[in-house]
Coordinates of N, CA and C and ligand atoms in Angstrom, one line a residue:
M1 N 1.6 11.1 17.5 CA 3.0 11.1 17.3 C 3.4 11.8 16.0
S2 N 4.5 12.6 16.0 CA 4.8 13.2 14.7 C 6.1 12.7 14.2
H3 N 6.1 12.5 12.8 CA 7.3 12.0 12.2 C 8.4 13.0 12.2
Q4 N 8.1 14.3 12.6 CA 9.1 15.3 12.6 C 10.0 15.1 13.9
S5 N 9.4 14.5 14.9 CA 10.2 14.4 16.1 C 11.2 13.2 16.0
Q6 N 11.0 12.3 15.2 CA 11.9 11.1 15.1 C 11.9 10.7 13.6
R7 N 13.1 10.6 13.1 CA 13.2 10.3 11.7 C 12.9 8.8 11.5
V8 N 12.1 8.4 10.5 CA 11.9 7.0 10.3 C 12.6 6.6 9.0
G9 N 12.8 5.3 8.9 CA 13.5 4.8 7.6 C 15.0 5.0 7.7
A10 N 15.5 6.0 6.9 CA 16.9 6.2 6.8 C 17.6 5.0 6.3
T11 N 18.8 5.2 5.8 CA 19.4 4.1 5.1 C 19.8 2.9 6.0
E12 N 19.9 3.1 7.3 CA 20.4 2.0 8.2 C 19.2 1.0 8.5
S13 N 18.0 1.3 8.0 CA 16.9 0.4 8.2 C 16.0 0.4 6.9
L14 N 15.2 -0.6 6.8 CA 14.3 -0.7 5.7 C 12.9 -0.2 6.3
L15 N 12.3 0.7 5.6 CA 11.0 1.2 6.1 C 9.8 0.5 5.5
F16 N 8.9 0.1 6.3 CA 7.6 -0.4 5.9 C 6.6 0.5 6.3
V17 N 5.9 1.1 5.3 CA 4.8 2.1 5.6 C 3.5 1.4 5.3
D18 N 2.6 1.3 6.3 CA 1.3 0.7 6.1 C 0.4 2.0 6.2
G19 N 0.0 2.4 5.0 CA -0.7 3.7 4.8 C -2.2 3.7 5.2
F20 N -2.8 2.5 5.4 CA -4.2 2.4 5.8 C -4.2 1.3 6.8
A21 N -3.6 1.6 8.0 CA -3.2 0.5 8.9 C -4.4 -0.2 9.6
G22 N -5.5 0.5 9.8 CA -6.5 -0.2 10.6 C -6.2 -0.4 12.0
P23 N -7.0 -1.2 12.8 CA -6.8 -1.2 14.2 C -5.8 -2.3 14.7
G24 N -5.3 -3.1 13.8 CA -4.2 -4.0 14.2 C -4.8 -5.4 14.7
S25 N -6.0 -5.3 15.3 CA -6.6 -6.6 15.7 C -8.1 -6.4 15.6
Y26 N -8.8 -7.5 15.3 CA -10.2 -7.4 15.0 C -11.0 -8.1 16.1
L27 N -12.3 -7.9 16.1 CA -13.1 -8.4 17.2 C -13.1 -10.0 17.2
G28 N -13.0 -10.5 16.0 CA -13.0 -12.0 15.9 C -11.6 -12.6 16.3
G29 N -10.7 -11.7 16.6 CA -9.4 -12.2 17.1 C -8.3 -12.2 16.0
E30 N -8.7 -11.9 14.8 CA -7.7 -11.9 13.7 C -6.8 -10.7 13.8
D31 N -5.5 -11.0 13.4 CA -4.5 -9.9 13.4 C -4.8 -9.0 12.2
G32 N -4.6 -7.7 12.3 CA -4.6 -6.8 11.2 C -3.2 -6.7 10.6
S33 N -3.1 -6.0 9.4 CA -1.8 -6.0 8.7 C -0.6 -5.5 9.5
P34 N -0.8 -4.5 10.4 CA 0.4 -4.0 11.2 C 1.0 -5.2 12.1
I35 N 0.1 -5.9 12.7 CA 0.5 -7.0 13.6 C 1.1 -8.1 12.8
L36 N 0.5 -8.4 11.7 CA 1.1 -9.5 10.8 C 2.5 -9.1 10.3
A37 N 2.6 -7.8 10.0 CA 4.0 -7.4 9.5 C 5.0 -7.5 10.7
I38 N 4.6 -7.0 11.9 CA 5.6 -7.1 13.0 C 5.9 -8.5 13.3
K39 N 4.9 -9.4 13.4 CA 5.2 -10.8 13.7 C 6.1 -11.4 12.6
S40 N 5.8 -11.1 11.3 CA 6.6 -11.7 10.2 C 8.0 -11.3 10.4
A41 N 8.3 -10.1 10.7 CA 9.7 -9.6 10.8 C 10.4 -10.3 12.0
I42 N 9.7 -10.4 13.1 CA 10.3 -11.0 14.3 C 10.6 -12.5 14.1
E43 N 9.6 -13.1 13.4 CA 9.7 -14.6 13.3 C 10.3 -15.1 12.0
H44 N 10.7 -14.2 11.1 CA 11.2 -14.5 9.8 C 12.4 -15.5 10.0
A45 N 12.4 -16.6 9.2 CA 13.4 -17.7 9.3 C 14.8 -17.2 8.9
V46 N 14.9 -16.3 8.0 CA 16.2 -15.9 7.5 C 16.6 -14.6 8.2
P47 N 17.9 -14.4 8.6 CA 18.3 -13.2 9.3 C 18.1 -12.0 8.3
L48 N 17.7 -10.9 8.8 CA 17.6 -9.7 8.0 C 18.9 -8.9 8.0
P49 N 19.3 -8.4 6.8 CA 20.6 -7.7 6.8 C 20.5 -6.4 7.5
I50 N 19.4 -5.7 7.5 CA 19.2 -4.5 8.3 C 17.8 -4.5 8.9
P51 N 17.6 -3.8 10.1 CA 16.3 -3.9 10.7 C 15.2 -3.2 9.9
I52 N 14.0 -3.4 10.3 CA 12.9 -2.8 9.7 C 12.3 -1.7 10.6
S53 N 12.0 -0.5 10.0 CA 11.3 0.5 10.7 C 9.8 0.4 10.2
F54 N 8.9 0.6 11.2 CA 7.5 0.5 10.8 C 6.8 1.9 11.0
L55 N 6.1 2.3 10.0 CA 5.3 3.5 10.2 C 3.9 3.1 9.8
F56 N 3.0 3.3 10.8 CA 1.6 2.9 10.6 C 0.7 4.2 10.5
I57 N 0.0 4.4 9.4 CA -0.8 5.6 9.3 C -2.3 5.2 9.3
E58 N -3.1 5.9 10.1 CA -4.5 5.6 10.2 C -5.2 6.9 10.5
E59 N -6.3 7.1 9.7 CA -7.0 8.4 9.8 C -8.0 8.4 10.9
D60 N -8.5 7.2 11.4 CA -9.5 7.2 12.4 C -8.8 7.1 13.8
R61 N -9.1 8.1 14.7 CA -8.4 8.2 15.9 C -8.6 7.0 16.8
E62 N -9.8 6.5 16.9 CA -10.1 5.3 17.7 C -9.3 4.1 17.2
R63 N -9.3 3.9 15.9 CA -8.5 2.8 15.4 C -7.0 2.9 15.7
C64 N -6.5 4.2 15.7 CA -5.1 4.4 16.1 C -4.9 3.9 17.5
E65 N -5.8 4.3 18.4 CA -5.6 3.9 19.8 C -5.7 2.4 20.0
I66 N -6.6 1.7 19.3 CA -6.7 0.3 19.4 C -5.4 -0.3 18.8
L67 N -4.9 0.3 17.7 CA -3.6 -0.2 17.2 C -2.5 -0.1 18.2
G68 N -2.4 1.0 18.8 CA -1.4 1.3 19.9 C -1.4 0.1 20.9
G69 N -2.6 -0.2 21.3 CA -2.8 -1.3 22.3 C -2.4 -2.6 21.8
A70 N -2.7 -2.9 20.5 CA -2.4 -4.2 19.9 C -0.9 -4.3 19.8
I71 N -0.2 -3.2 19.4 CA 1.3 -3.3 19.3 C 1.9 -3.4 20.7
Q72 N 1.3 -2.8 21.7 CA 1.9 -2.8 23.0 C 2.0 -4.3 23.5
K73 N 1.1 -5.2 23.1 CA 1.2 -6.6 23.5 C 2.5 -7.2 23.0
Y74 N 3.1 -6.7 22.0 CA 4.4 -7.3 21.5 C 5.6 -6.5 21.9
D75 N 5.4 -5.6 22.9 CA 6.5 -4.7 23.3 C 7.7 -5.4 23.7
H76 N 7.6 -6.5 24.5 CA 8.7 -7.3 25.0 C 9.5 -7.9 23.8
D77 N 8.7 -8.5 22.9 CA 9.4 -9.1 21.7 C 10.0 -8.0 20.8
I78 N 9.4 -6.9 20.7 CA 10.0 -5.8 19.8 C 11.3 -5.3 20.5
R79 N 11.3 -5.1 21.8 CA 12.5 -4.6 22.4 C 13.6 -5.6 22.4
N80 N 13.3 -6.8 22.3 CA 14.3 -7.9 22.4 C 14.7 -8.4 21.0
S81 N 14.2 -7.8 19.9 CA 14.5 -8.2 18.6 C 15.4 -7.1 17.9
A82 N 16.5 -7.6 17.3 CA 17.4 -6.7 16.6 C 16.8 -6.5 15.2
R83 N 15.7 -7.2 14.9 CA 15.2 -7.1 13.5 C 14.3 -5.9 13.3
I84 N 13.7 -5.4 14.3 CA 12.8 -4.3 14.1 C 13.1 -3.1 15.1
K85 N 12.7 -1.9 14.6 CA 12.8 -0.8 15.5 C 11.4 -0.5 16.1
P86 N 11.3 0.2 17.2 CA 10.0 0.4 17.7 C 9.1 1.1 16.7
P87 N 7.9 0.5 16.5 CA 7.0 1.0 15.4 C 6.4 2.3 15.8
R88 N 6.0 3.1 14.8 CA 5.4 4.4 15.0 C 4.1 4.5 14.4
I89 N 3.2 5.1 15.1 CA 1.8 5.3 14.6 C 1.6 6.8 14.3
E90 N 1.0 7.1 13.1 CA 0.7 8.4 12.8 C -0.8 8.5 12.5
H91 N -1.4 9.4 13.3 CA -2.9 9.7 13.0 C -3.0 10.7 11.9
G92 N -3.6 10.3 10.8 CA -3.8 11.3 9.7 C -4.1 10.6 8.4
D93 N -4.2 11.5 7.4 CA -4.5 11.0 6.0 C -3.2 10.5 5.4
C94 N -3.3 9.3 4.8 CA -2.2 8.6 4.2 C -1.4 9.5 3.3
E95 N -2.1 10.1 2.3 CA -1.4 10.9 1.3 C -0.7 12.1 1.9
S96 N -1.3 12.8 2.8 CA -0.7 13.9 3.4 C 0.5 13.5 4.3
V97 N 0.4 12.4 5.0 CA 1.5 12.0 5.9 C 2.7 11.5 5.0
V98 N 2.4 10.8 3.9 CA 3.5 10.3 3.1 C 4.1 11.5 2.4
N99 N 3.3 12.4 1.9 CA 3.9 13.6 1.2 C 4.8 14.4 2.2
S100 N 4.4 14.6 3.4 CA 5.2 15.3 4.3 C 6.5 14.6 4.7
L101 N 6.4 13.2 4.8 CA 7.5 12.4 5.1 C 8.6 12.6 3.9
L102 N 8.1 12.5 2.7 CA 9.0 12.6 1.6 C 9.6 14.0 1.5
D103 N 8.8 15.0 1.8 CA 9.3 16.4 1.8 C 10.4 16.5 2.8
E104 N 10.2 15.9 4.0 CA 11.1 16.0 5.0 C 12.5 15.4 4.6
W105 N 12.4 14.2 4.0 CA 13.6 13.5 3.5 C 14.3 14.3 2.5
N106 N 13.5 14.9 1.5 CA 14.1 15.7 0.5 C 14.8 16.9 1.0
E107 N 14.1 17.6 1.9 CA 14.7 18.8 2.5 C 16.0 18.5 3.2
A108 N 16.1 17.3 3.9 CA 17.3 16.9 4.6 C 18.4 16.4 3.6
G109 N 18.0 16.3 2.3 CA 19.0 15.8 1.3 C 19.2 14.3 1.5
Q110 N 18.2 13.6 2.2 CA 18.4 12.2 2.5 C 17.8 11.4 1.4
Q111 N 18.5 10.3 1.1 CA 18.0 9.4 0.1 C 16.8 8.7 0.6
V112 N 15.7 8.5 -0.1 CA 14.5 7.9 0.4 C 14.6 6.4 0.1
G113 N 14.3 5.6 1.1 CA 14.3 4.2 1.0 C 15.6 3.5 1.5
P114 N 15.7 2.2 1.5 CA 14.7 1.3 0.9 C 13.4 1.3 1.7
A115 N 12.3 1.3 0.9 CA 11.0 1.4 1.6 C 9.9 0.7 0.8
L116 N 9.0 0.1 1.5 CA 7.8 -0.5 0.9 C 6.6 0.2 1.4
F117 N 5.8 0.7 0.5 CA 4.5 1.4 0.9 C 3.4 0.5 0.6
F118 N 2.7 0.0 1.7 CA 1.5 -0.9 1.6 C 0.3 0.0 1.7
L119 N -0.5 0.1 0.6 CA -1.6 1.0 0.5 C -2.9 0.3 0.3
D120 N -3.4 -0.2 1.5 CA -4.5 -1.1 1.5 C -5.8 -0.3 1.8
Q121 N -6.2 0.5 0.8 CA -7.4 1.4 1.0 C -8.7 0.5 1.1
F122 N -9.8 1.1 1.5 CA -11.0 0.4 1.6 C -11.6 0.1 0.2
G123 N -11.6 1.2 -0.7 CA -12.3 1.1 -2.0 C -11.3 1.2 -3.1
Y124 N -11.5 2.4 -3.8 CA -10.6 2.6 -5.0 C -10.2 4.1 -5.1
S125 N -10.6 5.0 -4.2 CA -10.4 6.4 -4.5 C -9.5 7.1 -3.5
D126 N -8.9 6.4 -2.6 CA -8.0 7.0 -1.6 C -6.5 7.0 -1.9
V127 N -6.2 6.3 -3.0 CA -4.8 6.3 -3.4 C -4.7 6.9 -4.8
S128 N -4.1 8.2 -4.8 CA -4.1 8.8 -6.1 C -2.9 8.4 -6.9
M129 N -3.0 8.5 -8.3 CA -1.8 8.2 -9.1 C -0.7 9.1 -8.8
D130 N -1.0 10.4 -8.4 CA 0.1 11.3 -8.0 C 0.9 10.8 -6.9
L131 N 0.2 10.2 -5.9 CA 0.9 9.6 -4.7 C 1.9 8.5 -5.2
V132 N 1.3 7.6 -6.0 CA 2.1 6.4 -6.4 C 3.3 7.0 -7.2
T133 N 3.0 8.0 -8.1 CA 4.1 8.5 -8.9 C 5.2 9.1 -8.0
R134 N 4.8 9.8 -7.0 CA 5.9 10.4 -6.1 C 6.7 9.3 -5.4
I135 N 6.0 8.3 -4.9 CA 6.7 7.3 -4.2 C 7.7 6.6 -5.2
M136 N 7.2 6.2 -6.4 CA 8.0 5.4 -7.4 C 9.1 6.3 -8.0
S137 N 9.0 7.6 -7.8 CA 10.2 8.4 -8.3 C 11.4 8.2 -7.5
C138 N 11.2 7.6 -6.3 CA 12.4 7.2 -5.5 C 12.9 5.8 -5.9
P139 N 14.1 5.7 -6.4 CA 14.5 4.4 -7.0 C 14.4 3.2 -6.0
R140 N 14.5 3.5 -4.7 CA 14.6 2.3 -3.8 C 13.2 2.1 -3.0
C141 N 12.2 2.7 -3.6 CA 10.8 2.5 -3.0 C 10.0 1.6 -3.8
E142 N 9.1 0.9 -3.2 CA 8.2 0.0 -3.8 C 6.8 0.2 -3.3
V143 N 5.8 -0.1 -4.1 CA 4.4 0.1 -3.6 C 3.6 -1.2 -3.8
F144 N 2.8 -1.6 -2.8 CA 1.9 -2.7 -2.9 C 0.6 -2.1 -2.6
S145 N -0.3 -2.1 -3.6 CA -1.6 -1.4 -3.4 C -2.8 -2.2 -3.8
Y146 N -3.9 -1.7 -3.4 CA -5.2 -2.4 -3.5 C -6.2 -1.6 -4.3
L147 N -7.0 -2.2 -5.1 CA -8.0 -1.5 -5.9 C -9.3 -2.4 -5.9
N148 N -10.4 -1.9 -5.4 CA -11.6 -2.7 -5.2 C -12.5 -2.5 -6.4
W149 N -12.5 -3.6 -7.3 CA -13.3 -3.5 -8.5 C -14.8 -3.6 -8.2
D150 N -15.1 -4.4 -7.2 CA -16.5 -4.6 -6.8 C -17.1 -3.3 -6.4
H151 N -16.4 -2.4 -5.7 CA -16.9 -1.0 -5.4 C -16.9 -0.2 -6.6
M152 N -15.8 -0.2 -7.4 CA -15.6 0.7 -8.5 C -16.7 0.5 -9.5
H153 N -17.0 -0.7 -9.9 CA -17.9 -0.9 -11.0 C -19.3 -0.4 -10.7
R154 N -19.7 -0.4 -9.4 CA -21.0 0.1 -9.0 C -21.2 1.6 -9.2
F155 N -20.0 2.3 -9.2 CA -20.1 3.7 -9.2 C -19.6 4.3 -10.6
L156 N -19.2 3.4 -11.5 CA -18.6 4.0 -12.7 C -19.5 4.9 -13.5
T157 N -20.8 4.7 -13.5 CA -21.7 5.5 -14.2 C -22.3 6.7 -13.4
D158 N -21.8 6.8 -12.2 CA -22.2 7.9 -11.3 C -21.3 9.1 -11.5
Q159 N -21.8 10.1 -12.2 CA -20.9 11.3 -12.6 C -20.3 11.9 -11.4
S160 N -20.9 11.9 -10.2 CA -20.3 12.5 -9.1 C -19.0 11.8 -8.6
K161 N -18.8 10.6 -9.1 CA -17.6 9.9 -8.7 C -16.5 10.0 -9.8
W162 N -16.7 10.7 -10.9 CA -15.7 10.7 -11.9 C -14.5 11.4 -11.6
A163 N -14.6 12.5 -10.7 CA -13.4 13.3 -10.4 C -12.5 12.3 -9.5
S164 N -13.1 11.5 -8.7 CA -12.2 10.7 -7.9 C -11.6 9.5 -8.7
L165 N -12.3 9.1 -9.8 CA -11.7 8.1 -10.7 C -10.5 8.7 -11.4
N166 N -10.7 10.0 -11.8 CA -9.6 10.7 -12.5 C -8.4 10.8 -11.6
R167 N -8.6 11.0 -10.3 CA -7.5 11.1 -9.4 C -6.8 9.7 -9.2
T168 N -7.6 8.7 -9.2 CA -7.1 7.3 -9.0 C -6.2 7.0 -10.2
F169 N -6.7 7.3 -11.4 CA -5.9 6.9 -12.7 C -4.9 8.0 -13.1
G170 N -5.0 9.2 -12.5 CA -4.2 10.3 -13.0 C -4.7 10.8 -14.3
G171 N -5.9 10.6 -14.7 CA -6.5 11.0 -16.0 C -7.8 10.2 -16.3
E172 N -8.2 10.3 -17.5 CA -9.5 9.7 -17.9 C -9.4 8.3 -18.6
E173 N -8.3 7.7 -18.3 CA -8.1 6.4 -19.0 C -9.2 5.4 -18.7
W174 N -9.9 5.5 -17.6 CA -10.9 4.6 -17.3 C -12.2 4.8 -18.1
R175 N -12.3 5.9 -18.7 CA -13.6 6.4 -19.3 C -14.1 5.5 -20.4
P176 N -13.2 5.0 -21.4 CA -13.8 4.2 -22.4 C -14.5 2.9 -21.9
S177 N -14.3 2.5 -20.7 CA -14.9 1.4 -20.1 C -16.4 1.5 -20.0
L178 N -16.9 2.8 -20.0 CA -18.3 3.1 -20.0 C -19.1 2.5 -21.2
E179 N -18.3 2.4 -22.3 CA -19.0 1.9 -23.5 C -19.0 0.4 -23.6
L180 N -18.4 -0.3 -22.6 CA -18.2 -1.8 -22.7 C -19.3 -2.5 -21.9
E181 N -19.4 -3.8 -22.2 CA -20.3 -4.7 -21.4 C -19.5 -4.9 -20.1
L182 N -20.3 -5.2 -19.0 CA -19.7 -5.3 -17.7 C -18.6 -6.3 -17.7
K183 N -18.7 -7.4 -18.4 CA -17.7 -8.5 -18.4 C -16.4 -7.9 -18.9
E184 N -16.4 -7.1 -20.0 CA -15.2 -6.6 -20.6 C -14.6 -5.4 -19.8
R185 N -15.5 -4.8 -19.0 CA -15.0 -3.6 -18.2 C -13.9 -3.9 -17.3
A186 N -14.1 -5.1 -16.6 CA -13.0 -5.4 -15.5 C -11.7 -5.5 -16.2
S187 N -11.6 -6.3 -17.3 CA -10.2 -6.4 -17.9 C -9.7 -5.1 -18.5
F188 N -10.6 -4.3 -19.0 CA -10.2 -3.0 -19.5 C -9.6 -2.2 -18.4
I189 N -10.3 -2.1 -17.3 CA -9.9 -1.3 -16.1 C -8.6 -1.8 -15.6
L190 N -8.5 -3.1 -15.4 CA -7.2 -3.7 -14.9 C -6.0 -3.3 -15.8
H191 N -6.3 -3.4 -17.1 CA -5.2 -3.1 -18.1 C -4.9 -1.6 -18.0
A192 N -5.9 -0.7 -18.0 CA -5.7 0.7 -17.9 C -5.0 1.2 -16.7
Y193 N -5.3 0.5 -15.6 CA -4.7 0.9 -14.3 C -3.2 0.5 -14.3
R194 N -3.0 -0.7 -14.7 CA -1.6 -1.3 -14.8 C -0.7 -0.4 -15.8
T195 N -1.3 0.0 -16.9 CA -0.6 0.9 -17.8 C -0.3 2.2 -17.2
A196 N -1.3 2.8 -16.5 CA -1.0 4.1 -15.8 C 0.1 3.9 -14.8
L197 N 0.2 2.8 -14.1 CA 1.2 2.6 -13.1 C 2.6 2.6 -13.8
M198 N 2.6 2.1 -15.0 CA 3.9 2.0 -15.7 C 4.2 3.3 -16.4
T199 N 3.2 3.9 -17.0 CA 3.6 5.1 -17.9 C 3.5 6.4 -17.1
K200 N 2.5 6.5 -16.2 CA 2.4 7.8 -15.4 C 3.3 7.7 -14.1
A201 N 3.1 6.6 -13.4 CA 3.9 6.5 -12.1 C 5.3 6.0 -12.4
R202 N 5.5 5.6 -13.6 CA 6.9 5.2 -14.1 C 7.4 4.1 -13.2
S203 N 6.6 3.1 -12.9 CA 7.0 1.9 -12.2 C 7.6 1.0 -13.3
R204 N 8.8 0.6 -13.1 CA 9.4 -0.2 -14.2 C 8.8 -1.6 -14.3
Y205 N 8.4 -2.2 -13.2 CA 7.8 -3.5 -13.2 C 6.5 -3.5 -12.4
V206 N 5.4 -4.0 -12.9 CA 4.1 -4.0 -12.2 C 3.6 -5.5 -12.2
W207 N 3.3 -6.0 -11.0 CA 2.8 -7.4 -10.9 C 1.4 -7.2 -10.4
S208 N 0.4 -7.8 -11.1 CA -0.9 -7.7 -10.5 C -1.5 -9.0 -10.1
F209 N -2.3 -9.0 -9.1 CA -3.0 -10.3 -8.6 C -4.5 -10.0 -8.6
T210 N -5.3 -10.9 -9.1 CA -6.7 -10.8 -9.0 C -7.3 -11.7 -8.0
M211 N -8.2 -11.1 -7.1 CA -8.9 -12.0 -6.2 C -10.4 -12.0 -6.7
A212 N -10.9 -13.3 -6.9 CA -12.2 -13.5 -7.6 C -13.1 -14.2 -6.6
D213 N -14.4 -14.1 -6.9 CA -15.4 -14.9 -6.1 C -15.6 -16.3 -6.7
E214 N -16.6 -17.0 -6.1 CA -16.7 -18.4 -6.5 C -17.0 -18.6 -8.0
S215 N -17.7 -17.5 -8.6 CA -18.0 -17.6 -10.0 C -16.9 -17.0 -10.9
D216 N -15.7 -16.8 -10.3 CA -14.6 -16.3 -11.0 C -14.7 -14.8 -11.4
S217 N -15.6 -14.1 -10.8 CA -15.7 -12.7 -11.2 C -14.7 -11.9 -10.3
P218 N -14.0 -11.0 -10.8 CA -13.0 -10.3 -10.0 C -13.7 -9.4 -8.9
L219 N -13.1 -9.5 -7.7 CA -13.6 -8.7 -6.6 C -12.6 -7.5 -6.4
Y220 N -11.3 -7.8 -6.3 CA -10.3 -6.7 -6.2 C -9.0 -7.2 -6.7
W221 N -8.2 -6.2 -6.9 CA -6.8 -6.4 -7.4 C -5.8 -5.9 -6.5
L222 N -4.6 -6.6 -6.5 CA -3.4 -6.1 -5.8 C -2.4 -5.8 -6.8
F223 N -1.6 -4.8 -6.6 CA -0.6 -4.4 -7.5 C 0.8 -4.2 -6.8
F224 N 1.8 -4.8 -7.3 CA 3.1 -4.6 -6.7 C 3.9 -3.9 -7.7
C225 N 4.4 -2.7 -7.3 CA 5.2 -1.9 -8.2 C 6.7 -1.8 -7.7
T226 N 7.6 -2.0 -8.6 CA 9.0 -2.0 -8.2 C 9.8 -1.4 -9.4
N227 N 11.0 -0.9 -9.0 CA 11.9 -0.5 -10.1 C 13.1 -1.4 -10.2
S228 N 13.0 -2.5 -9.4 CA 14.1 -3.5 -9.5 C 13.6 -4.9 -9.7
L229 N 14.2 -5.6 -10.6 CA 13.8 -7.0 -10.9 C 14.0 -7.8 -9.7
R230 N 15.0 -7.5 -8.8 CA 15.2 -8.3 -7.6 C 13.9 -8.3 -6.7
G231 N 13.1 -7.2 -6.8 CA 11.9 -7.1 -6.0 C 10.8 -8.1 -6.5
T232 N 11.0 -8.7 -7.7 CA 10.0 -9.7 -8.2 C 10.5 -11.1 -8.1
R233 N 11.7 -11.4 -7.6 CA 12.2 -12.7 -7.6 C 12.1 -13.4 -6.2
R234 N 11.6 -14.6 -6.2 CA 11.5 -15.4 -5.0 C 11.8 -16.8 -5.3
D235 N 12.4 -17.5 -4.3 CA 12.7 -19.0 -4.6 C 11.4 -19.7 -4.2
E236 N 11.5 -21.1 -4.3 CA 10.3 -21.9 -4.0 C 9.8 -21.8 -2.5
E237 N 10.7 -21.4 -1.6 CA 10.3 -21.3 -0.2 C 9.9 -19.8 0.1
G238 N 9.9 -19.0 -0.9 CA 9.4 -17.6 -0.7 C 10.5 -16.7 -0.3
H239 N 11.8 -17.1 -0.3 CA 12.8 -16.1 0.1 C 13.2 -15.3 -1.1
V240 N 13.4 -14.0 -0.9 CA 13.7 -13.1 -1.9 C 15.1 -13.5 -2.4
Q241 N 15.3 -13.5 -3.8 CA 16.5 -13.9 -4.4 C 17.5 -12.7 -4.4
G242 N 18.7 -12.9 -4.1 CA 19.7 -11.9 -4.1 C 20.2 -11.6 -5.5
Ligands
SAM301 C1 -9.2 -1.8 4.5 S1 -8.8 -1.0 6.0 C2 -7.2 -1.5 6.3 C3 -7.0 -2.8 6.9 C4 -5.6 -3.1 7.4 N1 -4.6 -2.9 6.3 C5 -5.6 -4.6 7.7 O1 -5.3 -5.5 6.9 O2 -6.1 -4.8 8.9 C6 -8.6 0.6 5.7 C7 -8.2 1.5 6.9 O3 -7.8 2.8 6.4 C8 -8.4 3.8 7.2 N2 -8.4 5.0 6.3 C9 -9.4 5.3 5.4 N3 -9.0 6.4 4.7 C10 -7.8 6.7 5.1 C11 -6.9 7.7 4.7 N4 -7.2 8.6 3.7 N5 -5.7 7.8 5.3 C12 -5.3 6.8 6.3 N6 -6.2 5.9 6.7 C13 -7.4 5.8 6.1 C14 -9.7 3.3 7.6 O4 -10.1 3.9 8.8 C15 -9.4 1.8 7.8 O5 -9.0 1.5 9.1

């Protein structure tokens, strides 16, 4: 499917982009992020002021097909829900697809967003700081991204990986970590990446979450970037505050 044939997002809906969508369902029967997002929108206890458009990007063709089948199972619910528009699947590389989507909106003189870009990469090198910067330059766009410290720290001293680290950070901010003990490296990298999200990608607010193993060593981090304080407010029941 091509996003040129059908405009996604636009101001009458909120756009949710899952940039590394995966197959939607796993062999063990667990739902993947696209299905969790669709179900959450349909079942959400509070009415949504505008419907949600979904764009799922996946670079593996077979996973795209499995995802299509997983979404198909919810076809009836989707058609009967005023909360969501029919989801779209794009086969391709996340960064290229998002860049051409933003180009298309810019060329049409259309305001981008409101939109949330969920960037759930496998490791640490598929989401560039340039991509986050471009998304965050749109005032009504937010990013929720993933960085795998467990993978990154294994490759930090491998010079063949340094170019991709530069791409991730938008520069060499990660490099002083090479001089540190392993224990200190994680907090240095977390701080350097957060700082880059604020100073390079110009995200006004960055919220980070650490997922750790049983011995409290960090495994990966999640980062929520927003330009609006409203994006960080929730009440005790998890409802976004107006
Ligand atoms: C960690 S998995 C995502 C899992 C999914 N978000 C979920 O919760 O079920 C990463 C997915 O991104 C896909 N992928 C890897 N590189 C990609 C890229 N550059 N652009 C788009 N998809 C990519 C992989 O094929 C894989 O299915």
